[in-house]
GROMACS .gro file of C-alpha atoms in nm:
model
  234
    1MET     CA    1 -18.466  11.956   0.920
    2THR     CA    2 -18.176  11.816   1.117
    3GLY     CA    3 -17.965  11.561   0.932
    4VAL     CA    4 -17.873  11.214   1.051
    5GLY     CA    5 -17.503  11.302   1.040
    6GLU     CA    6 -17.247  11.050   1.156
    7ILE     CA    7 -17.391  10.737   1.314
    8LEU     CA    8 -17.269  10.527   1.604
    9VAL     CA    9 -17.419  10.179   1.614
   10VAL     CA   10 -17.400  10.039   1.966
   11ILE     CA   11 -17.432   9.668   2.038
   12PRO     CA   12 -17.448   9.632   2.418
   13ALA     CA   13 -17.356   9.280   2.527
   14ARG     CA   14 -17.292   9.172   2.882
   15GLY     CA   15 -17.128   8.838   2.950
   16GLY     CA   16 -17.371   8.737   3.222
   17SER     CA   17 -17.730   8.624   3.182
   18LYS     CA   18 -17.945   8.470   3.454
   19ARG     CA   19 -18.207   8.285   3.250
   20LEU     CA   20 -17.981   8.168   2.969
   21PRO     CA   21 -17.615   8.173   3.078
   22ARG     CA   22 -17.365   8.302   2.821
   23LYS     CA   23 -17.643   8.350   2.569
   24ASN     CA   24 -17.465   8.616   2.363
   25VAL     CA   25 -17.189   8.370   2.269
   26LEU     CA   26 -17.394   8.051   2.246
   27PRO     CA   27 -17.366   7.884   1.903
   28LEU     CA   28 -17.681   7.975   1.712
   29ALA     CA   29 -17.703   7.814   1.368
   30HIS     CA   30 -17.326   7.759   1.362
   31LYS     CA   31 -17.204   8.095   1.495
   32PRO     CA   32 -17.216   8.288   1.824
   33MET     CA   33 -17.551   8.458   1.867
   34ILE     CA   34 -17.401   8.808   1.877
   35CYS     CA   35 -17.254   8.756   1.529
   36TRP     CA   36 -17.600   8.774   1.375
   37THR     CA   37 -17.641   9.130   1.499
   38ILE     CA   38 -17.286   9.240   1.415
   39GLU     CA   39 -17.313   9.109   1.059
   40GLU     CA   40 -17.648   9.277   0.992
   41ALA     CA   41 -17.510   9.606   1.127
   42ILE     CA   42 -17.221   9.576   0.881
   43ALA     CA   43 -17.458   9.481   0.598
   44ALA     CA   44 -17.659   9.801   0.655
   45LYS     CA   45 -17.356   9.999   0.525
   46LEU     CA   46 -17.421  10.299   0.749
   47SER     CA   47 -17.210  10.613   0.757
   48GLY     CA   48 -17.033  10.584   1.090
   49ARG     CA   49 -16.896  10.328   1.330
   50ILE     CA   50 -17.011  10.010   1.500
   51MET     CA   51 -16.913   9.955   1.863
   52VAL     CA   52 -16.965   9.641   2.070
   53SER     CA   53 -16.969   9.740   2.438
   54SER     CA   54 -16.905   9.450   2.674
   55ASP     CA   55 -16.752   9.347   3.004
   56ASP     CA   56 -16.669   9.002   2.868
   57GLU     CA   57 -16.343   8.906   2.697
   58GLU     CA   58 -16.497   8.630   2.484
   59ILE     CA   59 -16.753   8.872   2.342
   60LEU     CA   60 -16.484   9.131   2.277
   61THR     CA   61 -16.267   8.870   2.103
   62ILE     CA   62 -16.557   8.783   1.873
   63ALA     CA   63 -16.612   9.153   1.798
   64ARG     CA   64 -16.244   9.197   1.707
   65ARG     CA   65 -16.287   8.943   1.427
   66TYR     CA   66 -16.488   9.213   1.249
   67GLN     CA   67 -16.231   9.488   1.298
   68ALA     CA   68 -16.161   9.501   0.924
   69ASP     CA   69 -16.530   9.586   0.875
   70GLY     CA   70 -16.504   9.883   1.108
   71VAL     CA   71 -16.627   9.716   1.427
   72ILE     CA   72 -16.480   9.850   1.752
   73ALA     CA   73 -16.458   9.625   2.058
   74HIS     CA   74 -16.494   9.838   2.371
   75ARG     CA   75 -16.443   9.699   2.719
   76ARG     CA   76 -16.686   9.887   2.937
   77PRO     CA   77 -16.578   9.994   3.288
   78ASP     CA   78 -16.669   9.755   3.571
   79ILE     CA   79 -16.916  10.009   3.707
   80TYR     CA   80 -17.127   9.958   3.393
   81ALA     CA   81 -17.107   9.578   3.403
   82THR     CA   82 -17.353   9.530   3.690
   83ASP     CA   83 -17.726   9.458   3.701
   84GLU     CA   84 -17.776   9.815   3.822
   85ALA     CA   85 -17.613   9.972   3.516
   86THR     CA   86 -17.867  10.117   3.273
   87THR     CA   87 -17.869  10.143   2.896
   88LEU     CA   88 -17.831  10.518   2.942
   89ASP     CA   89 -17.511  10.461   3.142
   90VAL     CA   90 -17.369  10.241   2.867
   91LEU     CA   91 -17.454  10.494   2.596
   92ILE     CA   92 -17.294  10.783   2.783
   93ASP     CA   93 -16.981  10.570   2.824
   94VAL     CA   94 -16.954  10.480   2.454
   95LEU     CA   95 -17.018  10.839   2.348
   96GLN     CA   96 -16.738  10.955   2.575
   97VAL     CA   97 -16.507  10.692   2.423
   98ALA     CA   98 -16.608  10.801   2.073
   99LYS     CA   99 -16.547  11.167   2.154
  100ALA     CA  100 -16.202  11.087   2.297
  101SER     CA  101 -16.111  10.931   1.961
  102GLY     CA  102 -16.227  11.241   1.772
  103PHE     CA  103 -16.560  11.093   1.658
  104GLN     CA  104 -16.875  11.281   1.756
  105PRO     CA  105 -17.184  11.112   1.610
  106LYS     CA  106 -17.521  11.285   1.585
  107THR     CA  107 -17.725  10.965   1.576
  108LEU     CA  108 -17.724  10.653   1.792
  109ILE     CA  109 -17.856  10.318   1.678
  110ILE     CA  110 -17.892  10.055   1.950
  111LEU     CA  111 -17.904   9.692   1.840
  112GLN     CA  112 -17.962   9.434   2.111
  113PRO     CA  113 -17.778   9.106   2.036
  114THR     CA  114 -18.081   8.920   2.171
  115SER     CA  115 -18.267   8.999   1.846
  116PRO     CA  116 -18.071   8.781   1.601
  117LEU     CA  117 -18.350   8.763   1.343
  118ARG     CA  118 -18.343   9.136   1.276
  119ARG     CA  119 -18.211   9.217   0.927
  120SER     CA  120 -18.020   9.510   0.784
  121ASP     CA  121 -18.338   9.618   0.603
  122ASP     CA  122 -18.511   9.654   0.940
  123ILE     CA  123 -18.231   9.884   1.056
  124LEU     CA  124 -18.250  10.094   0.739
  125GLU     CA  125 -18.629  10.118   0.754
  126ALA     CA  126 -18.609  10.246   1.112
  127LEU     CA  127 -18.343  10.496   1.005
  128ASP     CA  128 -18.574  10.623   0.730
  129LYS     CA  129 -18.843  10.680   0.994
  130PHE     CA  130 -18.592  10.874   1.203
  131ARG     CA  131 -18.482  11.083   0.904
  132ASN     CA  132 -18.838  11.154   0.790
  133GLY     CA  133 -18.923  11.269   1.142
  134GLY     CA  134 -18.655  11.534   1.120
  135CYS     CA  135 -18.412  11.328   1.331
  136LEU     CA  136 -18.591  11.464   1.637
  137HIS     CA  137 -18.799  11.175   1.765
  138THR     CA  138 -18.673  10.846   1.905
  139VAL     CA  139 -18.761  10.553   1.680
  140VAL     CA  140 -18.842  10.210   1.824
  141SER     CA  141 -18.905   9.887   1.639
  142VAL     CA  142 -19.239   9.722   1.710
  143CYS     CA  143 -19.441   9.420   1.604
  144GLU     CA  144 -19.803   9.314   1.635
  145VAL     CA  145 -19.899   9.158   1.968
  146ASP     CA  146 -19.972   8.786   1.976
  147HIS     CA  147 -20.310   8.837   2.144
  148PRO     CA  148 -20.525   9.142   2.227
  149THR     CA  149 -20.415   9.313   2.548
  150ALA     CA  150 -20.781   9.306   2.653
  151TRP     CA  151 -20.726   8.936   2.723
  152ILE     CA  152 -20.450   9.006   2.974
  153GLY     CA  153 -20.523   8.994   3.345
  154SER     CA  154 -20.386   8.863   3.671
  155VAL     CA  155 -20.462   8.571   3.901
  156THR     CA  156 -20.544   8.639   4.265
  157SER     CA  157 -20.415   8.435   4.558
  158ASP     CA  158 -20.747   8.250   4.561
  159SER     CA  159 -20.718   8.171   4.187
  160PHE     CA  160 -20.962   8.424   4.043
  161PHE     CA  161 -20.869   8.564   3.701
  162ILE     CA  162 -20.926   8.939   3.704
  163GLY     CA  163 -20.861   9.245   3.492
  164ALA     CA  164 -20.922   9.094   3.149
  165SER     CA  165 -21.208   9.194   2.924
  166SER     CA  166 -21.511   8.971   2.963
  167THR     CA  167 -21.655   9.050   2.620
  168SER     CA  168 -21.712   8.776   2.367
  169LYS     CA  169 -21.532   8.962   2.087
  170ARG     CA  170 -21.314   8.754   1.859
  171SER     CA  171 -20.945   8.842   1.833
  172GLN     CA  172 -20.987   8.976   1.479
  173GLU     CA  173 -21.250   9.224   1.603
  174TYR     CA  174 -20.998   9.414   1.816
  175ASP     CA  175 -20.789   9.701   1.682
  176THR     CA  176 -20.436   9.602   1.582
  177GLU     CA  177 -20.198   9.657   1.873
  178TYR     CA  178 -19.819   9.670   1.877
  179ARG     CA  179 -19.546   9.610   2.130
  180LEU     CA  180 -19.178   9.696   2.153
  181ASN     CA  181 -18.970   9.410   2.015
  182GLY     CA  182 -18.630   9.538   2.132
  183ALA     CA  183 -18.459   9.496   1.796
  184VAL     CA  184 -18.383   9.858   1.696
  185TYR     CA  185 -18.371  10.190   1.879
  186ILE     CA  186 -18.261  10.513   1.709
  187LEU     CA  187 -18.215  10.848   1.880
  188ASN     CA  188 -18.030  11.176   1.868
  189THR     CA  189 -17.713  11.186   2.079
  190THR     CA  190 -17.823  11.521   2.225
  191LEU     CA  191 -18.103  11.339   2.404
  192VAL     CA  192 -17.849  11.121   2.584
  193LEU     CA  193 -17.576  11.374   2.655
  194GLN     CA  194 -17.782  11.680   2.742
  195GLU     CA  195 -18.117  11.547   2.858
  196ARG     CA  196 -18.004  11.213   3.002
  197ARG     CA  197 -18.292  11.015   2.853
  198LEU     CA  198 -18.362  10.780   2.565
  199PHE     CA  199 -18.718  10.855   2.464
  200THR     CA  200 -18.872  11.172   2.327
  201GLU     CA  201 -19.226  11.275   2.421
  202LYS     CA  202 -19.339  11.158   2.080
  203THR     CA  203 -19.185  10.828   1.977
  204LEU     CA  204 -19.197  10.695   1.621
  205ALA     CA  205 -19.264  10.328   1.546
  206SER     CA  206 -19.090  10.119   1.283
  207LYS     CA  207 -19.294   9.807   1.218
  208MET     CA  208 -19.132   9.465   1.190
  209PRO     CA  209 -19.297   9.129   1.127
  210ARG     CA  210 -19.340   8.898   1.424
  211SER     CA  211 -19.129   8.642   1.238
  212ARG     CA  212 -18.822   8.862   1.295
  213SER     CA  213 -18.916   8.999   1.635
  214LEU     CA  214 -18.809   8.715   1.863
  215ASP     CA  215 -18.618   8.839   2.169
  216ILE     CA  216 -18.396   8.567   2.318
  217ASP     CA  217 -18.457   8.553   2.691
  218ASP     CA  218 -18.445   8.182   2.774
  219TRP     CA  219 -18.368   7.839   2.629
  220TYR     CA  220 -18.718   7.809   2.482
  221ASP     CA  221 -18.671   8.132   2.282
  222PHE     CA  222 -18.327   8.015   2.174
  223LYS     CA  223 -18.453   7.684   2.034
  224ILE     CA  224 -18.737   7.856   1.848
  225CYS     CA  225 -18.489   8.098   1.695
  226GLU     CA  226 -18.261   7.811   1.597
  227ALA     CA  227 -18.549   7.642   1.417
  228LEU     CA  228 -18.645   7.963   1.237
  229LEU     CA  229 -18.288   8.021   1.119
  230SER     CA  230 -18.263   7.662   0.998
  231SER     CA  231 -18.583   7.698   0.797
  232ARG     CA  232 -18.455   8.026   0.653
  233SER     CA  233 -18.134   7.863   0.528
  234ASN     CA  234 -18.332   7.577   0.375
   0.00000   0.00000   0.00000
């Protein structure tokens, strides 16, 4: 069995956002949204380093506040700050930066800052899945879907609803289905550096409750998250 080895936690955070401008630094329950992810990464007490990769100086300034906790603020090259840049591009860049500093991690953990409700326990549970799978298979965090996918269809130009199941089954009669929630991804660095991909043929799932699976994409998501965090503190 291959060991986890040294870990590099990567928090990719661009400054731009089309649907919710500046969302990574918007005040969410009294602190910038990205802080929720940084602080849970620190709380997980992993063996390795935490790197915030960004093209934005405000985000990097926030990350530097956590320097004493081992957080590295990395300004990504302009070529990786565009809409065309992929997650794979960003990971290759941070791994090259890590290697240049003498740090060569075996395991990558990707934490999107748009999942501020994710907790350190969720990170550790996903890492256990990765370890128990021999550190060979990519692990993704998932949650139950809101509604059965059999109910999903499309609407034609003449307003007909097509593609959805027409059965009269109740929602509880369907098998439980899961979706990616974007909160945690764990993979072996070899997959990125040698095979130039993120997902193995067999991918392991780490289940999270829907209550912590909110992905902030727009203002509506943001306000829901704000309410959930307020109720948590109360």
